[in-house]
PDB file of C-alpha atoms in Angstrom:
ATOM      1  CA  UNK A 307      26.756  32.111  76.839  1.00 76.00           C
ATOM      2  CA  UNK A 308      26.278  30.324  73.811  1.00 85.00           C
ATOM      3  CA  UNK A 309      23.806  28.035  75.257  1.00 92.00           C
ATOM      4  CA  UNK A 310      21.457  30.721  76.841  1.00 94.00           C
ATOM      5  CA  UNK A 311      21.280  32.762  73.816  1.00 91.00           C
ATOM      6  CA  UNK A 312      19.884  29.265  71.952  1.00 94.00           C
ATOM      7  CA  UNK A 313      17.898  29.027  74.732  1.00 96.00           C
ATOM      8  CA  UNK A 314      16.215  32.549  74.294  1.00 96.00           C
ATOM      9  CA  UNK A 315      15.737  32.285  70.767  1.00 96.00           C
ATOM     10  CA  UNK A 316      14.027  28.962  70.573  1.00 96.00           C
ATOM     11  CA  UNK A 317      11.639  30.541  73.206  1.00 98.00           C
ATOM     12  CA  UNK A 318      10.730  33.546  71.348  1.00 98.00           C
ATOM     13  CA  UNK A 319      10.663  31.671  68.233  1.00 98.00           C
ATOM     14  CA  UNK A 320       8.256  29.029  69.680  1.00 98.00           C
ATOM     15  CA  UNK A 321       6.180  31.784  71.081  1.00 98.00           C
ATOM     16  CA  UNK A 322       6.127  33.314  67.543  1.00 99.00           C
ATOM     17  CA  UNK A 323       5.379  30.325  65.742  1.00 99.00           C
ATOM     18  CA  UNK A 324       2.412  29.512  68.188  1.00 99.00           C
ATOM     19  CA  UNK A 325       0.974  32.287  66.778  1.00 99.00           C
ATOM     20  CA  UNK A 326       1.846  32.197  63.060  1.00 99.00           C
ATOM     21  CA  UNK A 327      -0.247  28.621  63.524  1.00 99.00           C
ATOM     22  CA  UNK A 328      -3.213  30.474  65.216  1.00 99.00           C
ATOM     23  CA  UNK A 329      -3.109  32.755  62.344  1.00 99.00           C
ATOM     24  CA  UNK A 330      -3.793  30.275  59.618  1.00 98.00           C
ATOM     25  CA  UNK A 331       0.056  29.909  58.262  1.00 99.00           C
ATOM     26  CA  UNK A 332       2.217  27.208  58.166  1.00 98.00           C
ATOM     27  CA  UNK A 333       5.050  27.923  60.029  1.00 99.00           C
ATOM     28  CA  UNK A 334       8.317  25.794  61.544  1.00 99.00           C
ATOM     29  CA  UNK A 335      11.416  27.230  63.501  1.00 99.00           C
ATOM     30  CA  UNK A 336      15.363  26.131  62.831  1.00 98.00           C
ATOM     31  CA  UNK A 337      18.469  26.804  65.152  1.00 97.00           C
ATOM     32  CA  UNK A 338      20.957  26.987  62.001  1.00 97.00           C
ATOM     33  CA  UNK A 339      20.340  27.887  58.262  1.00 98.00           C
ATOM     34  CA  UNK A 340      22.005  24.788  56.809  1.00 98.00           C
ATOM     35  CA  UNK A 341      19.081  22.987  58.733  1.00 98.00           C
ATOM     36  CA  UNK A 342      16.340  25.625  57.237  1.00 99.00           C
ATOM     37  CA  UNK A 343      18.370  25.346  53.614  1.00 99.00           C
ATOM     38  CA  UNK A 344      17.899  21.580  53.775  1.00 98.00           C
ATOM     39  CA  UNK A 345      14.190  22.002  54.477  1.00 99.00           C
ATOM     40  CA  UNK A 346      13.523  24.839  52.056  1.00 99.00           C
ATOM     41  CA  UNK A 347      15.668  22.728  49.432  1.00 98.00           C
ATOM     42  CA  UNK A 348      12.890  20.183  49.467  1.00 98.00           C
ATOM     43  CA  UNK A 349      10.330  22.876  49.224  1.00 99.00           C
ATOM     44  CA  UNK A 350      11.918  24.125  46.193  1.00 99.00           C
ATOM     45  CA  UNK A 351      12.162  20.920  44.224  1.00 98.00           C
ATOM     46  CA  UNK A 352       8.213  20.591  43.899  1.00 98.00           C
ATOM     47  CA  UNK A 353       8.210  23.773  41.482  1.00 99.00           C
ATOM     48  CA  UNK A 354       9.393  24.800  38.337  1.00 98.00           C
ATOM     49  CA  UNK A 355       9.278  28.919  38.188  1.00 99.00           C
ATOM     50  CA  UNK A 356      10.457  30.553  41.257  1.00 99.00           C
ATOM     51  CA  UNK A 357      10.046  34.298  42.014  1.00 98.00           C
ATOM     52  CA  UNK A 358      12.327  35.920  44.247  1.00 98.00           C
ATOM     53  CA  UNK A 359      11.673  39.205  46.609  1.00 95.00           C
ATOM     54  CA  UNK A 360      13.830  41.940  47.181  1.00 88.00           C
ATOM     55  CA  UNK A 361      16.066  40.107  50.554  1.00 94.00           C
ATOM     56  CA  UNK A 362      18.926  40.361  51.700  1.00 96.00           C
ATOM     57  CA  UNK A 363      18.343  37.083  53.406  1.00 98.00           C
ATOM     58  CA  UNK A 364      17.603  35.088  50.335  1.00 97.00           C
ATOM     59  CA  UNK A 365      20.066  36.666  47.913  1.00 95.00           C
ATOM     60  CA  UNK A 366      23.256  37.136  49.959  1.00 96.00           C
ATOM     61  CA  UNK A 367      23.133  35.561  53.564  1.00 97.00           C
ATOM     62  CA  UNK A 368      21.492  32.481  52.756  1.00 98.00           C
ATOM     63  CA  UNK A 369      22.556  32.260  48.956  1.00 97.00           C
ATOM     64  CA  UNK A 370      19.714  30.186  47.677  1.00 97.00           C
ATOM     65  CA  UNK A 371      20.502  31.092  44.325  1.00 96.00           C
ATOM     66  CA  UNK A 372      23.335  29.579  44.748  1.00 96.00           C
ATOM     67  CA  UNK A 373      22.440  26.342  45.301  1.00 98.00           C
ATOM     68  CA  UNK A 374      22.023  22.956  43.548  1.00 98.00           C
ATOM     69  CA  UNK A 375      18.490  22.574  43.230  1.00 97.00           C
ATOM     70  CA  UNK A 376      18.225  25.864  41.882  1.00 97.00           C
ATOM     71  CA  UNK A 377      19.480  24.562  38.460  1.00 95.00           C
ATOM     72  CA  UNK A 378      17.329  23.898  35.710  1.00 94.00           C
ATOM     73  CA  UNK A 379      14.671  26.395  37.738  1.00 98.00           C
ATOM     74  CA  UNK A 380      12.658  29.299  35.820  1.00 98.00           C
ATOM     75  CA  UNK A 381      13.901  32.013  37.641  1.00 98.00           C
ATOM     76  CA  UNK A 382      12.246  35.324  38.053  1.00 98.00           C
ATOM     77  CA  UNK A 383      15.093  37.372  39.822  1.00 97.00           C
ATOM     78  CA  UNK A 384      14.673  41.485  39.568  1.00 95.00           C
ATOM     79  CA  UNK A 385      17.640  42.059  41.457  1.00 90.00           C
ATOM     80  CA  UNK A 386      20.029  41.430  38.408  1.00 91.00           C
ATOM     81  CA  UNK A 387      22.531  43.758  38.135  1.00 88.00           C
ATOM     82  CA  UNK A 388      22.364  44.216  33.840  1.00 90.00           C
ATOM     83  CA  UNK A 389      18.521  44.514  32.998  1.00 94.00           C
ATOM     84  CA  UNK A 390      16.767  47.470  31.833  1.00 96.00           C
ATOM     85  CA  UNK A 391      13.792  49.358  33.732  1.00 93.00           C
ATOM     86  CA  UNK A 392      11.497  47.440  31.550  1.00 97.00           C
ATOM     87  CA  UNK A 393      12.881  43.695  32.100  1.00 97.00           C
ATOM     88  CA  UNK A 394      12.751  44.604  35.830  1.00 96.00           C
ATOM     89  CA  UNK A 395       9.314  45.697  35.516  1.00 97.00           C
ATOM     90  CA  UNK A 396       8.165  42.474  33.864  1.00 98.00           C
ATOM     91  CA  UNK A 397      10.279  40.143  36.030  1.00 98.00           C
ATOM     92  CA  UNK A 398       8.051  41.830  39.023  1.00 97.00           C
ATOM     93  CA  UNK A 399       4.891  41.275  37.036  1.00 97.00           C
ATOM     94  CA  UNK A 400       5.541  37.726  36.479  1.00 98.00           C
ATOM     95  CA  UNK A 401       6.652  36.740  39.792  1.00 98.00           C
ATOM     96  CA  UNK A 402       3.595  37.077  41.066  1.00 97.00           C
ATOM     97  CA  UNK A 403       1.762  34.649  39.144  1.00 97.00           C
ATOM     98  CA  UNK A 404       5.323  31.831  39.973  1.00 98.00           C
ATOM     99  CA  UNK A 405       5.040  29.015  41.246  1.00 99.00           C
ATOM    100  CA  UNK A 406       6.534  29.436  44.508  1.00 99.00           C
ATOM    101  CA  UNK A 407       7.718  33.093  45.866  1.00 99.00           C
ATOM    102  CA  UNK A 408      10.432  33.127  48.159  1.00 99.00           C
ATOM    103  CA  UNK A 409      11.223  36.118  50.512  1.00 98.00           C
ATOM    104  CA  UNK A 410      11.482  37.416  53.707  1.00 98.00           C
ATOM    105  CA  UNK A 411      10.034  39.560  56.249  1.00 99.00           C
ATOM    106  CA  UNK A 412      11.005  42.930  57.724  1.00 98.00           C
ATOM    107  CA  UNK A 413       9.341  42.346  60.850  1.00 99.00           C
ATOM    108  CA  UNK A 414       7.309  39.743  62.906  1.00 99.00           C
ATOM    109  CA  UNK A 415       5.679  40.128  65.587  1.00 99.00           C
ATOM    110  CA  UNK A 416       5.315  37.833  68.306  1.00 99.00           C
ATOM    111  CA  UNK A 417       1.422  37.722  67.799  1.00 98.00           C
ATOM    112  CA  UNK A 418       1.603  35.957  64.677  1.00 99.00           C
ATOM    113  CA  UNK A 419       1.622  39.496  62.164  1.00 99.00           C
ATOM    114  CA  UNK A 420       3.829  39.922  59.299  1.00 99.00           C
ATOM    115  CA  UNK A 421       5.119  43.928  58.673  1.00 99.00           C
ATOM    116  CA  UNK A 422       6.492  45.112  55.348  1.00 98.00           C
ATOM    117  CA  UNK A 423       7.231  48.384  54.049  1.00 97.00           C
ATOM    118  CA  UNK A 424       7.500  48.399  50.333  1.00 97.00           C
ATOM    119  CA  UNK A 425       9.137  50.826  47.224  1.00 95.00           C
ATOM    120  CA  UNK A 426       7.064  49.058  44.763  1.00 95.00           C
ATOM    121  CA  UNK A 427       4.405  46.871  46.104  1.00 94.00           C
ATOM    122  CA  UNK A 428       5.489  43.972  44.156  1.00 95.00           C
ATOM    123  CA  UNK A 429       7.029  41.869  47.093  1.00 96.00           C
ATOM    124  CA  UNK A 430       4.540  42.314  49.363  1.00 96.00           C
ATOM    125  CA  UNK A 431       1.604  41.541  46.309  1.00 96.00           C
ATOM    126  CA  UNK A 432       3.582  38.380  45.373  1.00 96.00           C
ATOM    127  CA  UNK A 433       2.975  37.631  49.379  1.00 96.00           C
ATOM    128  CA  UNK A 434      -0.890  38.259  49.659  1.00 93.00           C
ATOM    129  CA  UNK A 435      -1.459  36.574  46.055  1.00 96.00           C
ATOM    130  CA  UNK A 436      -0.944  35.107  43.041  1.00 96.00           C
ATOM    131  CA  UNK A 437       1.730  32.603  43.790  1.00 98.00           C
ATOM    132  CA  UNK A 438       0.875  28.903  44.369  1.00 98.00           C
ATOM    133  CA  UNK A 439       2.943  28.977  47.437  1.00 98.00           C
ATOM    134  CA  UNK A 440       4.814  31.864  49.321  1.00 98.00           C
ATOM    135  CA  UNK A 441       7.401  31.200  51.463  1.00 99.00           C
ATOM    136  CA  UNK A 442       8.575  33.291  53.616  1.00 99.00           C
ATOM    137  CA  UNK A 443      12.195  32.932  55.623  1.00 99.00           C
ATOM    138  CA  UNK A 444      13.325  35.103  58.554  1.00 99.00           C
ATOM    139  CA  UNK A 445      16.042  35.847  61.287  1.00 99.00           C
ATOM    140  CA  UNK A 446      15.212  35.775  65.120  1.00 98.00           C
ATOM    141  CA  UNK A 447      16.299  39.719  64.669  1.00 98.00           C
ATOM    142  CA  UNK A 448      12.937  40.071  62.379  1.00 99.00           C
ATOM    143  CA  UNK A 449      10.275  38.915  65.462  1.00 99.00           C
ATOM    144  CA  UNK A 450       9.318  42.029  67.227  1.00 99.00           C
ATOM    145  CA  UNK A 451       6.375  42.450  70.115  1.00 99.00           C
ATOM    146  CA  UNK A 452       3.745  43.837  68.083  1.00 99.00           C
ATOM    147  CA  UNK A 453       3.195  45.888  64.659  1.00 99.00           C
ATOM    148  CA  UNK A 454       4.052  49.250  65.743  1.00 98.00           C
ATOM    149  CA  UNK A 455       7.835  48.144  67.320  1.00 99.00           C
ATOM    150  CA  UNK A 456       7.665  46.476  63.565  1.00 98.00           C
ATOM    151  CA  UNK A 457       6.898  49.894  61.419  1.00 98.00           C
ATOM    152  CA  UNK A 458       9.481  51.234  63.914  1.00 98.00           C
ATOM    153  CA  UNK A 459      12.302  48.455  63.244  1.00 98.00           C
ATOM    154  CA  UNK A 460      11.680  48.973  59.636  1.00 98.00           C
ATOM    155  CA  UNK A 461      12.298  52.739  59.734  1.00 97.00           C
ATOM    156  CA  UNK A 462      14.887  52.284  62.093  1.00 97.00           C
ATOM    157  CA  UNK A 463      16.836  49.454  61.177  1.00 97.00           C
ATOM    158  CA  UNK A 464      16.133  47.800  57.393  1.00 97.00           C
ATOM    159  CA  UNK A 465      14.996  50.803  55.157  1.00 97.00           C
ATOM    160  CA  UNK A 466      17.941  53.033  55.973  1.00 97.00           C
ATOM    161  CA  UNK A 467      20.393  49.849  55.109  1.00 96.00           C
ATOM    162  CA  UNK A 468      18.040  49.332  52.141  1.00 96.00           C
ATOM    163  CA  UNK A 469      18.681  52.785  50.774  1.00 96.00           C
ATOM    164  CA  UNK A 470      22.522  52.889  51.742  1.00 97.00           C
ATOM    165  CA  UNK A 471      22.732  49.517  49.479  1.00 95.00           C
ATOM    166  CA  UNK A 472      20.501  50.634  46.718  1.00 93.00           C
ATOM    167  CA  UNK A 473      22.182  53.631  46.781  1.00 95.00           C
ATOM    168  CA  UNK A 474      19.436  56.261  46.125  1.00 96.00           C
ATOM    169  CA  UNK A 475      19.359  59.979  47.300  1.00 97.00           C
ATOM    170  CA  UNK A 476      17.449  60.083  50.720  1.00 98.00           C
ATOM    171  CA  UNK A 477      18.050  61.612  54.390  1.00 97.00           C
ATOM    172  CA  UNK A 478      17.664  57.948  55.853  1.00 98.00           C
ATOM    173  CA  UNK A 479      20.594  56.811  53.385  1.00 97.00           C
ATOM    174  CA  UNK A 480      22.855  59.103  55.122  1.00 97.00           C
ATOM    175  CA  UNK A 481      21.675  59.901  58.166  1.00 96.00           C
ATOM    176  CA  UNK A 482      20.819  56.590  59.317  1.00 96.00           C
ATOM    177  CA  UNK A 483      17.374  57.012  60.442  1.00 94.00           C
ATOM    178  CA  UNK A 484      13.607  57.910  58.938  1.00 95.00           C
ATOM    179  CA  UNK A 485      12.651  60.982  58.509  1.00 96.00           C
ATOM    180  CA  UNK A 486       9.471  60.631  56.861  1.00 95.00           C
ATOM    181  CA  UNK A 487      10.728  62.074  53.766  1.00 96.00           C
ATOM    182  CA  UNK A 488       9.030  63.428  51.065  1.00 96.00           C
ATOM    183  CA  UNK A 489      12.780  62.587  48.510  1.00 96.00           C
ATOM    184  CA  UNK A 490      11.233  61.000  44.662  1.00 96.00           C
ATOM    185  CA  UNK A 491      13.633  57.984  45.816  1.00 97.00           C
ATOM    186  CA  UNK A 492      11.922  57.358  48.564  1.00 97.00           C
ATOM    187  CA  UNK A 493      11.652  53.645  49.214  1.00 96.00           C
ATOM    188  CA  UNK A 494       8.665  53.480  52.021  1.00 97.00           C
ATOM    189  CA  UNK A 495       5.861  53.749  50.177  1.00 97.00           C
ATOM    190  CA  UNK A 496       3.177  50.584  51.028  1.00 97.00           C
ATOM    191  CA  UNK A 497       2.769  49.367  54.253  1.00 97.00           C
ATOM    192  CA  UNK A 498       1.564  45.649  54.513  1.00 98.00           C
ATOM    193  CA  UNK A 499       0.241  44.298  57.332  1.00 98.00           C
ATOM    194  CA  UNK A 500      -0.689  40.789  57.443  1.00 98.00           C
ATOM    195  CA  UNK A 501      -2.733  40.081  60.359  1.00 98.00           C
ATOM    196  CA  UNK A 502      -4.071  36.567  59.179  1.00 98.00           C
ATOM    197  CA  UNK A 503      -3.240  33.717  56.158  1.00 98.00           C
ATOM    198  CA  UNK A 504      -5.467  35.482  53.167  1.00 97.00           C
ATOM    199  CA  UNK A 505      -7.776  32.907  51.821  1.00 95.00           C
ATOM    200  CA  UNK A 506      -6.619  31.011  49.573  1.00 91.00           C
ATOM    201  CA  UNK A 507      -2.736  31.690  49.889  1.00 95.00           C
ATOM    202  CA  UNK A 508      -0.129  29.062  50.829  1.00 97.00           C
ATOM    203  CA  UNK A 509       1.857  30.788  52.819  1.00 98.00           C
ATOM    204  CA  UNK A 510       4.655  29.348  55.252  1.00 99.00           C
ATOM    205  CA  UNK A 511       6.979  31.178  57.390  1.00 99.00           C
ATOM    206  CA  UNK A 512      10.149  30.000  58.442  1.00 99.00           C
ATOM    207  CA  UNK A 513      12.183  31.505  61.326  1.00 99.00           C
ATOM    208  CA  UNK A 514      16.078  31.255  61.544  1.00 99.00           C
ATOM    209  CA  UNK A 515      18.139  31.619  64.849  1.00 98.00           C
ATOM    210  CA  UNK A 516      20.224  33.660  63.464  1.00 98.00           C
ATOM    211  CA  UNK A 517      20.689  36.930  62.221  1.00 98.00           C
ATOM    212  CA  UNK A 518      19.923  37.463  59.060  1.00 98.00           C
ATOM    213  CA  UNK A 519      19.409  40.157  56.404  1.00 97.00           C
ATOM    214  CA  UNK A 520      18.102  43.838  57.622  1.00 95.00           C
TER     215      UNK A 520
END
């Protein structure tokens, strides 16, 4: 069982990454994260100030934050648990002017596309520009067949987690699903669509077989 479900996922990777290369990004495929950490640990220790996105993946199932070659790294983290409105704010600003942004993806389709829904706009800025590199790091749950099963994965699936965890007062926090509210907490409010590499951005993506983040 095992076996056929590596199988599966290193096709629909492949397929994926095919056409994140057509696309103009740089983009490679790993079976495991500690393989992906390794590679994305080299990455990292070519820059000084590092930017980090909203993710799940990043902050809690890969812990990159975490780990050794983090240390002695400017990092611009807005997901700190005991800063004000106004650090956040300017943490968001500067990340997207770092030297490498790190996030992930809420969907990507098998045509090479990257979907994001956004609160703020800052994540999916960091990923269009500013940064001298952007990478981005994904689960095999993120690839979807095309933009519209993304939008609907991301109302589905990753904002209503989103708002459970960030704990804010809308229907999709409790009732699981969207419901195209119109609640002032409302955290779907930019919709990025990334169709091809933006000139100039250095963007890679790198896909996970596993499941990871929402």
């Amino acid at each position: 069982m095992l076996e056929i479900k590596k199988w599966h996922n290193t096709t629909l990777a492949e397929k994926t990454i095919d056409s994140l290369l057509k696309n103009g990004f740089r983009a490679s495929y790993y079976e495991n994260s500690n393989t992906a950490l390794t590679y994305i640990d080299t990455i990292i220790s070519e820059y000084n100030v590092i930017g980090i996105g909203g993710s799940m993946t990043i902050i809690k199932d890969l812990k990159l934050l975490e780990r050794e070659v983090m240390k002695n790294k400017i990092i611009l983290n807005h997901n700190l648990p005991d800063i004000t409105p106004e650090e956040k704010h300017e943490i968001r600003k500067k990340q997207q002017t770092s030297d490498l942004f790190i996030t992930s993806s809420n969907a990507i389709t098998e045509d090479g596309k990257l979907v994001n829904i956004d609160g703020v706009g800052n994540r999916v800025n960091a990923m269009l520009f500013g940064p001298k590199k952007t990478v981005i790091v994904a689960g095999i749950n993120k690839i979807v067949k095309n933009v519209d099963d993304g939008i609907n994965r991301i109302k589905r699936i990753a904002s209503p987690m989103n708002a459970r965890r960030l704990g804010v007062n809308t229907p999709c926090a409790t009732l699981g699903y969207c419901t195209d509210c119109n609640s002032p907490q409302r955290i779907c409010r930019v919709i990025s669509i990334i169709e091809k590499r933006p000139i100039p951005s250095n963007i890679e993506i790198i896909l996970i077989g596993e499941n990871l983040g929402f």
